[in-house]
Amino acid sequence: MASRKPQLKISRQGQETKEVKTKTDNERYISFSFRYFQNTDQLPAQSLETWHTDGSTIDLLRSLAHISQRNITELQAGDKKLTLYKSFPNKQVNEFSCPSGLSEDENWGCLRNIGGQKARVAGFLKNNIFYIVFLDKEHKFYKSSK
């Protein structure tokens, strides 16, 4: 009797064979919300339309995509894209006013270097959601002492 050859393996073409890594619970990633966004050109803020007109919305979207793929520790320590101030900055370093209905005690901060060193997005972080409140092209939210 002739010996049987082993059966050929079935091809898995089109099927994902690599294990997908999932994020652990201790890695905190940021999502974004425009719920409290102040879409205004009343200085010192700018509107989305103004950022679109000068070509900055693509920089904003690229930055949001980059930030959402990094954990909070990397954003603060590594590439320094996120700075948190723990509360709304005082008038000595800030030209913005806290909008009515929002608390100065929230964990206010900035997303930095949006298409250049000056441009910022100001808002606050709560439960891993960064609420975008202001677009700040001229770095008037928590001005540096330079």
PDB file of N, CA and C in Angstrom, residues 14-20:
ATOM      1  N   GLY A  14      -5.739  36.722   2.596  1.00  0.00           N
ATOM      2  CA  GLY A  14      -6.832  37.638   2.896  1.00  0.00           C
ATOM      3  C   GLY A  14      -7.250  37.617   4.344  1.00  0.00           C
ATOM      4  N   GLN A  15      -6.669  36.698   5.130  1.00  0.00           N
ATOM      5  CA  GLN A  15      -6.991  36.636   6.551  1.00  0.00           C
ATOM      6  C   GLN A  15      -5.841  37.217   7.349  1.00  0.00           C
ATOM      7  N   GLU A  16      -6.163  37.920   8.399  1.00  0.00           N
ATOM      8  CA  GLU A  16      -5.152  38.500   9.287  1.00  0.00           C
ATOM      9  C   GLU A  16      -4.617  37.399  10.188  1.00  0.00           C
ATOM     10  N   THR A  17      -3.310  37.133  10.116  1.00  0.00           N
ATOM     11  CA  THR A  17      -2.707  36.080  10.932  1.00  0.00           C
ATOM     12  C   THR A  17      -1.862  36.638  12.066  1.00  0.00           C
ATOM     13  N   LYS A  18      -1.615  37.900  12.041  1.00  0.00           N
ATOM     14  CA  LYS A  18      -0.793  38.532  13.074  1.00  0.00           C
ATOM     15  C   LYS A  18      -1.678  38.941  14.244  1.00  0.00           C
ATOM     16  N   GLU A  19      -1.189  38.715  15.463  1.00  0.00           N
ATOM     17  CA  GLU A  19      -1.946  39.133  16.637  1.00  0.00           C
ATOM     18  C   GLU A  19      -1.938  40.650  16.744  1.00  0.00           C
ATOM     19  N   VAL A  20      -3.083  41.206  17.058  1.00  0.00           N
ATOM     20  CA  VAL A  20      -3.211  42.647  17.211  1.00  0.00           C
ATOM     21  C   VAL A  20      -2.929  43.003  18.662  1.00  0.00           C
TER      22      VAL A  20
END
